[in-house]
Amino acid sequence: MATLNATLTLTSSDIVTGQNLSLSLTDALSVLGPVLTKRVTIASASTALNTDNTVLANGSYTKAYVLLYNTSSTANDNITIGTTAADDGTLDLVQFSIGPQEFAFFPWDSTVDLVADASQNSPVLEVRVFQAAA
C-alpha cells in the first residue's frame, strides 16, 4: 500500500472586491499505487465515442482516484468528459469539460464508462488512475 498526498490550494486577492481567497485542502489517500498511466488522443469527429474515445472502462477498478490532464496548448481544444449509452457520437450525460492545460482530479467508482469528446482537432488527454486501497 502507498500514500498519495493530494493538495488543492486556491488563492486570490481580487476574485471578490474587498475580499481575499485563501483555501487549502489536503488529504492522504491510501492507494495501491499508480495502476494506469496513459495518453489518449481524443478524436473530435468521432461518430462512435464508445468505440473510439473511451477513456476508462467500467468495472476496471473498484474505487479509484483519477487525474485527467488536457495536454493541448491550442485555444478551444476542449475535452468534454461524460457517458453515453448509444454509440452515436454524442455524450448522453456531460460531467465536465477540460480546457487546454486544465486538469481534473476526482474519485471514480468504476460503475460507468468515462467517454470523451473533443471540441476540435485531436487533443491528447493524459490519464492517471490510482486504485484506492480497500
PDB file of N, CA and C in Angstrom, residues 46-119:
ATOM      1  N   SER A  46     -15.426  11.940 -34.088  1.00  0.00           N
ATOM      2  CA  SER A  46     -15.866  10.560 -33.897  1.00  0.00           C
ATOM      3  C   SER A  46     -17.388  10.462 -33.890  1.00  0.00           C
ATOM      4  N   THR A  47     -17.890   9.486 -34.600  1.00  0.00           N
ATOM      5  CA  THR A  47     -19.326   9.200 -34.552  1.00  0.00           C
ATOM      6  C   THR A  47     -19.580   7.956 -33.714  1.00  0.00           C
ATOM      7  N   ALA A  48     -18.516   7.388 -33.152  1.00  0.00           N
ATOM      8  CA  ALA A  48     -18.622   6.190 -32.310  1.00  0.00           C
ATOM      9  C   ALA A  48     -17.775   6.398 -31.059  1.00  0.00           C
ATOM     10  N   LEU A  49     -18.275   7.223 -30.139  1.00  0.00           N
ATOM     11  CA  LEU A  49     -17.492   7.591 -28.958  1.00  0.00           C
ATOM     12  C   LEU A  49     -17.123   6.394 -28.097  1.00  0.00           C
ATOM     13  N   ASN A  50     -18.047   5.452 -27.887  1.00  0.00           N
ATOM     14  CA  ASN A  50     -17.735   4.271 -27.070  1.00  0.00           C
ATOM     15  C   ASN A  50     -16.595   3.478 -27.675  1.00  0.00           C
ATOM     16  N   THR A  51     -16.547   3.413 -28.985  1.00  0.00           N
ATOM     17  CA  THR A  51     -15.515   2.651 -29.672  1.00  0.00           C
ATOM     18  C   THR A  51     -14.195   3.410 -29.721  1.00  0.00           C
ATOM     19  N   ASP A  52     -14.265   4.710 -30.051  1.00  0.00           N
ATOM     20  CA  ASP A  52     -13.059   5.495 -30.306  1.00  0.00           C
ATOM     21  C   ASP A  52     -12.500   6.228 -29.090  1.00  0.00           C
ATOM     22  N   ASN A  53     -13.376   6.705 -28.203  1.00  0.00           N
ATOM     23  CA  ASN A  53     -12.933   7.649 -27.180  1.00  0.00           C
ATOM     24  C   ASN A  53     -13.265   7.237 -25.748  1.00  0.00           C
ATOM     25  N   THR A  54     -13.307   5.936 -25.461  1.00  0.00           N
ATOM     26  CA  THR A  54     -13.494   5.517 -24.076  1.00  0.00           C
ATOM     27  C   THR A  54     -12.186   5.753 -23.329  1.00  0.00           C
ATOM     28  N   VAL A  55     -12.245   6.590 -22.309  1.00  0.00           N
ATOM     29  CA  VAL A  55     -11.067   6.934 -21.519  1.00  0.00           C
ATOM     30  C   VAL A  55     -10.828   5.865 -20.460  1.00  0.00           C
ATOM     31  N   LEU A  56     -11.894   5.488 -19.735  1.00  0.00           N
ATOM     32  CA  LEU A  56     -11.811   4.437 -18.719  1.00  0.00           C
ATOM     33  C   LEU A  56     -13.060   3.567 -18.807  1.00  0.00           C
ATOM     34  N   ALA A  57     -12.859   2.254 -18.844  1.00  0.00           N
ATOM     35  CA  ALA A  57     -13.978   1.314 -18.954  1.00  0.00           C
ATOM     36  C   ALA A  57     -14.511   0.951 -17.575  1.00  0.00           C
ATOM     37  N   ASN A  58     -15.833   0.841 -17.468  1.00  0.00           N
ATOM     38  CA  ASN A  58     -16.431   0.484 -16.178  1.00  0.00           C
ATOM     39  C   ASN A  58     -15.996  -0.913 -15.764  1.00  0.00           C
ATOM     40  N   GLY A  59     -16.017  -1.135 -14.475  1.00  0.00           N
ATOM     41  CA  GLY A  59     -15.639  -2.437 -13.938  1.00  0.00           C
ATOM     42  C   GLY A  59     -14.152  -2.713 -13.951  1.00  0.00           C
ATOM     43  N   SER A  60     -13.349  -1.764 -14.415  1.00  0.00           N
ATOM     44  CA  SER A  60     -11.895  -1.978 -14.474  1.00  0.00           C
ATOM     45  C   SER A  60     -11.246  -1.891 -13.099  1.00  0.00           C
ATOM     46  N   TYR A  61     -11.889  -1.199 -12.188  1.00  0.00           N
ATOM     47  CA  TYR A  61     -11.331  -0.956 -10.859  1.00  0.00           C
ATOM     48  C   TYR A  61     -12.477  -0.988  -9.849  1.00  0.00           C
ATOM     49  N   THR A  62     -12.110  -1.004  -8.578  1.00  0.00           N
ATOM     50  CA  THR A  62     -13.087  -0.660  -7.561  1.00  0.00           C
ATOM     51  C   THR A  62     -12.950   0.857  -7.433  1.00  0.00           C
ATOM     52  N   LYS A  63     -13.110   1.416  -6.260  1.00  0.00           N
ATOM     53  CA  LYS A  63     -12.937   2.861  -6.133  1.00  0.00           C
ATOM     54  C   LYS A  63     -11.510   3.231  -6.511  1.00  0.00           C
ATOM     55  N   ALA A  64     -11.392   4.317  -7.273  1.00  0.00           N
ATOM     56  CA  ALA A  64     -10.084   4.786  -7.708  1.00  0.00           C
ATOM     57  C   ALA A  64     -10.086   6.309  -7.723  1.00  0.00           C
ATOM     58  N   TYR A  65      -8.895   6.878  -7.761  1.00  0.00           N
ATOM     59  CA  TYR A  65      -8.728   8.317  -7.911  1.00  0.00           C
ATOM     60  C   TYR A  65      -8.158   8.545  -9.302  1.00  0.00           C
ATOM     61  N   VAL A  66      -8.750   9.485 -10.033  1.00  0.00           N
ATOM     62  CA  VAL A  66      -8.395   9.698 -11.432  1.00  0.00           C
ATOM     63  C   VAL A  66      -7.881  11.121 -11.622  1.00  0.00           C
ATOM     64  N   LEU A  67      -6.779  11.248 -12.361  1.00  0.00           N
ATOM     65  CA  LEU A  67      -6.251  12.538 -12.774  1.00  0.00           C
ATOM     66  C   LEU A  67      -6.335  12.590 -14.291  1.00  0.00           C
ATOM     67  N   LEU A  68      -7.032  13.593 -14.825  1.00  0.00           N
ATOM     68  CA  LEU A  68      -7.122  13.825 -16.260  1.00  0.00           C
ATOM     69  C   LEU A  68      -6.493  15.184 -16.551  1.00  0.00           C
ATOM     70  N   TYR A  69      -5.655  15.241 -17.581  1.00  0.00           N
ATOM     71  CA  TYR A  69      -4.961  16.485 -17.933  1.00  0.00           C
ATOM     72  C   TYR A  69      -5.007  16.672 -19.445  1.00  0.00           C
ATOM     73  N   ASN A  70      -5.571  17.789 -19.878  1.00  0.00           N
ATOM     74  CA  ASN A  70      -5.623  18.131 -21.296  1.00  0.00           C
ATOM     75  C   ASN A  70      -4.277  18.746 -21.658  1.00  0.00           C
ATOM     76  N   THR A  71      -3.464  18.018 -22.414  1.00  0.00           N
ATOM     77  CA  THR A  71      -2.092  18.452 -22.713  1.00  0.00           C
ATOM     78  C   THR A  71      -2.019  19.507 -23.817  1.00  0.00           C
ATOM     79  N   SER A  72      -3.113  19.773 -24.490  1.00  0.00           N
ATOM     80  CA  SER A  72      -3.103  20.731 -25.590  1.00  0.00           C
ATOM     81  C   SER A  72      -2.849  22.147 -25.088  1.00  0.00           C
ATOM     82  N   SER A  73      -2.170  22.940 -25.910  1.00  0.00           N
ATOM     83  CA  SER A  73      -1.997  24.361 -25.598  1.00  0.00           C
ATOM     84  C   SER A  73      -2.699  25.220 -26.649  1.00  0.00           C
ATOM     85  N   THR A  74      -3.473  24.590 -27.519  1.00  0.00           N
ATOM     86  CA  THR A  74      -4.201  25.298 -28.568  1.00  0.00           C
ATOM     87  C   THR A  74      -5.543  25.790 -28.038  1.00  0.00           C
ATOM     88  N   ALA A  75      -5.830  27.058 -28.248  1.00  0.00           N
ATOM     89  CA  ALA A  75      -7.095  27.641 -27.786  1.00  0.00           C
ATOM     90  C   ALA A  75      -8.276  26.840 -28.322  1.00  0.00           C
ATOM     91  N   ASN A  76      -9.263  26.643 -27.481  1.00  0.00           N
ATOM     92  CA  ASN A  76     -10.517  25.956 -27.814  1.00  0.00           C
ATOM     93  C   ASN A  76     -10.386  24.456 -28.042  1.00  0.00           C
ATOM     94  N   ASP A  77      -9.238  23.852 -27.726  1.00  0.00           N
ATOM     95  CA  ASP A  77      -9.093  22.392 -27.774  1.00  0.00           C
ATOM     96  C   ASP A  77      -9.657  21.806 -26.475  1.00  0.00           C
ATOM     97  N   ASN A  78     -10.960  21.947 -26.284  1.00  0.00           N
ATOM     98  CA  ASN A  78     -11.611  21.479 -25.069  1.00  0.00           C
ATOM     99  C   ASN A  78     -11.937  19.999 -25.182  1.00  0.00           C
ATOM    100  N   ILE A  79     -11.834  19.295 -24.051  1.00  0.00           N
ATOM    101  CA  ILE A  79     -12.197  17.887 -23.981  1.00  0.00           C
ATOM    102  C   ILE A  79     -13.349  17.760 -22.996  1.00  0.00           C
ATOM    103  N   THR A  80     -14.463  17.206 -23.452  1.00  0.00           N
ATOM    104  CA  THR A  80     -15.632  17.013 -22.613  1.00  0.00           C
ATOM    105  C   THR A  80     -15.686  15.560 -22.169  1.00  0.00           C
ATOM    106  N   ILE A  81     -15.879  15.351 -20.874  1.00  0.00           N
ATOM    107  CA  ILE A  81     -15.941  14.023 -20.284  1.00  0.00           C
ATOM    108  C   ILE A  81     -17.390  13.735 -19.909  1.00  0.00           C
ATOM    109  N   GLY A  82     -17.853  12.545 -20.241  1.00  0.00           N
ATOM    110  CA  GLY A  82     -19.224  12.173 -19.898  1.00  0.00           C
ATOM    111  C   GLY A  82     -19.460  10.692 -20.101  1.00  0.00           C
ATOM    112  N   THR A  83     -20.730  10.354 -20.275  1.00  0.00           N
ATOM    113  CA  THR A  83     -21.127   8.968 -20.518  1.00  0.00           C
ATOM    114  C   THR A  83     -22.054   8.929 -21.716  1.00  0.00           C
ATOM    115  N   THR A  84     -22.123   7.762 -22.334  1.00  0.00           N
ATOM    116  CA  THR A  84     -23.052   7.577 -23.446  1.00  0.00           C
ATOM    117  C   THR A  84     -23.476   6.118 -23.477  1.00  0.00           C
ATOM    118  N   ALA A  85     -24.735   5.902 -23.764  1.00  0.00           N
ATOM    119  CA  ALA A  85     -25.257   4.536 -23.870  1.00  0.00           C
ATOM    120  C   ALA A  85     -25.220   4.077 -25.325  1.00  0.00           C
ATOM    121  N   ALA A  86     -25.652   4.954 -26.209  1.00  0.00           N
ATOM    122  CA  ALA A  86     -25.659   4.631 -27.641  1.00  0.00           C
ATOM    123  C   ALA A  86     -24.372   5.132 -28.272  1.00  0.00           C
ATOM    124  N   ASP A  87     -23.781   4.346 -29.141  1.00  0.00           N
ATOM    125  CA  ASP A  87     -22.529   4.729 -29.800  1.00  0.00           C
ATOM    126  C   ASP A  87     -22.852   5.575 -31.031  1.00  0.00           C
ATOM    127  N   ASP A  88     -23.438   6.761 -30.773  1.00  0.00           N
ATOM    128  CA  ASP A  88     -23.927   7.591 -31.870  1.00  0.00           C
ATOM    129  C   ASP A  88     -23.180   8.908 -32.037  1.00  0.00           C
ATOM    130  N   GLY A  89     -22.064   9.087 -31.334  1.00  0.00           N
ATOM    131  CA  GLY A  89     -21.273  10.297 -31.498  1.00  0.00           C
ATOM    132  C   GLY A  89     -21.682  11.434 -30.581  1.00  0.00           C
ATOM    133  N   THR A  90     -22.590  11.201 -29.643  1.00  0.00           N
ATOM    134  CA  THR A  90     -22.974  12.244 -28.699  1.00  0.00           C
ATOM    135  C   THR A  90     -22.893  11.705 -27.273  1.00  0.00           C
ATOM    136  N   LEU A  91     -22.521  12.587 -26.371  1.00  0.00           N
ATOM    137  CA  LEU A  91     -22.497  12.230 -24.960  1.00  0.00           C
ATOM    138  C   LEU A  91     -23.907  12.382 -24.403  1.00  0.00           C
ATOM    139  N   ASP A  92     -24.410  11.337 -23.738  1.00  0.00           N
ATOM    140  CA  ASP A  92     -25.743  11.401 -23.141  1.00  0.00           C
ATOM    141  C   ASP A  92     -25.744  12.254 -21.880  1.00  0.00           C
ATOM    142  N   LEU A  93     -24.692  12.147 -21.107  1.00  0.00           N
ATOM    143  CA  LEU A  93     -24.585  12.888 -19.855  1.00  0.00           C
ATOM    144  C   LEU A  93     -23.195  13.501 -19.781  1.00  0.00           C
ATOM    145  N   VAL A  94     -23.135  14.818 -19.834  1.00  0.00           N
ATOM    146  CA  VAL A  94     -21.856  15.522 -19.744  1.00  0.00           C
ATOM    147  C   VAL A  94     -21.529  15.746 -18.272  1.00  0.00           C
ATOM    148  N   GLN A  95     -20.326  15.338 -17.867  1.00  0.00           N
ATOM    149  CA  GLN A  95     -19.885  15.540 -16.491  1.00  0.00           C
ATOM    150  C   GLN A  95     -19.122  16.857 -16.334  1.00  0.00           C
ATOM    151  N   PHE A  96     -18.158  17.113 -17.228  1.00  0.00           N
ATOM    152  CA  PHE A  96     -17.372  18.343 -17.170  1.00  0.00           C
ATOM    153  C   PHE A  96     -16.524  18.471 -18.428  1.00  0.00           C
ATOM    154  N   SER A  97     -15.988  19.670 -18.648  1.00  0.00           N
ATOM    155  CA  SER A  97     -15.077  19.928 -19.760  1.00  0.00           C
ATOM    156  C   SER A  97     -13.746  20.414 -19.216  1.00  0.00           C
ATOM    157  N   ILE A  98     -12.679  20.018 -19.902  1.00  0.00           N
ATOM    158  CA  ILE A  98     -11.330  20.413 -19.508  1.00  0.00           C
ATOM    159  C   ILE A  98     -10.729  21.205 -20.669  1.00  0.00           C
ATOM    160  N   GLY A  99     -10.420  22.471 -20.422  1.00  0.00           N
ATOM    161  CA  GLY A  99      -9.812  23.306 -21.447  1.00  0.00           C
ATOM    162  C   GLY A  99      -8.333  22.992 -21.603  1.00  0.00           C
ATOM    163  N   PRO A 100      -7.682  23.627 -22.577  1.00  0.00           N
ATOM    164  CA  PRO A 100      -6.253  23.409 -22.787  1.00  0.00           C
ATOM    165  C   PRO A 100      -5.453  23.696 -21.517  1.00  0.00           C
ATOM    166  N   GLN A 101      -4.565  22.766 -21.152  1.00  0.00           N
ATOM    167  CA  GLN A 101      -3.699  22.862 -19.982  1.00  0.00           C
ATOM    168  C   GLN A 101      -4.463  22.786 -18.657  1.00  0.00           C
ATOM    169  N   GLU A 102      -5.743  22.420 -18.679  1.00  0.00           N
ATOM    170  CA  GLU A 102      -6.511  22.245 -17.448  1.00  0.00           C
ATOM    171  C   GLU A 102      -6.507  20.782 -17.029  1.00  0.00           C
ATOM    172  N   PHE A 103      -6.870  20.541 -15.759  1.00  0.00           N
ATOM    173  CA  PHE A 103      -6.871  19.180 -15.240  1.00  0.00           C
ATOM    174  C   PHE A 103      -8.078  18.968 -14.338  1.00  0.00           C
ATOM    175  N   ALA A 104      -8.368  17.713 -14.056  1.00  0.00           N
ATOM    176  CA  ALA A 104      -9.401  17.343 -13.089  1.00  0.00           C
ATOM    177  C   ALA A 104      -8.879  16.162 -12.286  1.00  0.00           C
ATOM    178  N   PHE A 105      -9.125  16.179 -10.987  1.00  0.00           N
ATOM    179  CA  PHE A 105      -8.760  15.085 -10.091  1.00  0.00           C
ATOM    180  C   PHE A 105     -10.012  14.750  -9.295  1.00  0.00           C
ATOM    181  N   PHE A 106     -10.430  13.476  -9.341  1.00  0.00           N
ATOM    182  CA  PHE A 106     -11.704  13.117  -8.722  1.00  0.00           C
ATOM    183  C   PHE A 106     -11.734  11.639  -8.365  1.00  0.00           C
ATOM    184  N   PRO A 107     -12.589  11.274  -7.398  1.00  0.00           N
ATOM    185  CA  PRO A 107     -12.795   9.852  -7.104  1.00  0.00           C
ATOM    186  C   PRO A 107     -13.740   9.266  -8.142  1.00  0.00           C
ATOM    187  N   TRP A 108     -13.534   7.992  -8.489  1.00  0.00           N
ATOM    188  CA  TRP A 108     -14.356   7.317  -9.502  1.00  0.00           C
ATOM    189  C   TRP A 108     -14.672   5.918  -9.001  1.00  0.00           C
ATOM    190  N   ASP A 109     -15.948   5.531  -9.090  1.00  0.00           N
ATOM    191  CA  ASP A 109     -16.337   4.217  -8.568  1.00  0.00           C
ATOM    192  C   ASP A 109     -16.422   3.132  -9.631  1.00  0.00           C
ATOM    193  N   SER A 110     -16.079   3.455 -10.868  1.00  0.00           N
ATOM    194  CA  SER A 110     -15.964   2.477 -11.947  1.00  0.00           C
ATOM    195  C   SER A 110     -17.280   1.792 -12.313  1.00  0.00           C
ATOM    196  N   THR A 111     -18.404   2.488 -12.123  1.00  0.00           N
ATOM    197  CA  THR A 111     -19.695   1.886 -12.477  1.00  0.00           C
ATOM    198  C   THR A 111     -20.150   2.245 -13.883  1.00  0.00           C
ATOM    199  N   VAL A 112     -19.527   3.245 -14.492  1.00  0.00           N
ATOM    200  CA  VAL A 112     -19.863   3.638 -15.862  1.00  0.00           C
ATOM    201  C   VAL A 112     -18.581   3.886 -16.647  1.00  0.00           C
ATOM    202  N   ASP A 113     -18.653   3.703 -17.972  1.00  0.00           N
ATOM    203  CA  ASP A 113     -17.533   4.088 -18.830  1.00  0.00           C
ATOM    204  C   ASP A 113     -17.402   5.610 -18.801  1.00  0.00           C
ATOM    205  N   LEU A 114     -16.167   6.107 -18.743  1.00  0.00           N
ATOM    206  CA  LEU A 114     -15.922   7.524 -18.946  1.00  0.00           C
ATOM    207  C   LEU A 114     -15.486   7.700 -20.393  1.00  0.00           C
ATOM    208  N   VAL A 115     -16.233   8.516 -21.102  1.00  0.00           N
ATOM    209  CA  VAL A 115     -16.023   8.714 -22.528  1.00  0.00           C
ATOM    210  C   VAL A 115     -15.709  10.187 -22.764  1.00  0.00           C
ATOM    211  N   ALA A 116     -14.913  10.483 -23.781  1.00  0.00           N
ATOM    212  CA  ALA A 116     -14.526  11.866 -24.050  1.00  0.00           C
ATOM    213  C   ALA A 116     -14.870  12.264 -25.475  1.00  0.00           C
ATOM    214  N   ASP A 117     -15.035  13.554 -25.654  1.00  0.00           N
ATOM    215  CA  ASP A 117     -15.231  14.132 -26.978  1.00  0.00           C
ATOM    216  C   ASP A 117     -14.450  15.437 -27.025  1.00  0.00           C
ATOM    217  N   ALA A 118     -13.865  15.748 -28.162  1.00  0.00           N
ATOM    218  CA  ALA A 118     -13.089  16.976 -28.314  1.00  0.00           C
ATOM    219  C   ALA A 118     -13.879  17.994 -29.124  1.00  0.00           C
ATOM    220  N   SER A 119     -13.716  19.264 -28.774  1.00  0.00           N
ATOM    221  CA  SER A 119     -14.429  20.327 -29.479  1.00  0.00           C
ATOM    222  C   SER A 119     -13.842  20.582 -30.867  1.00  0.00           C
TER     223      SER A 119
END
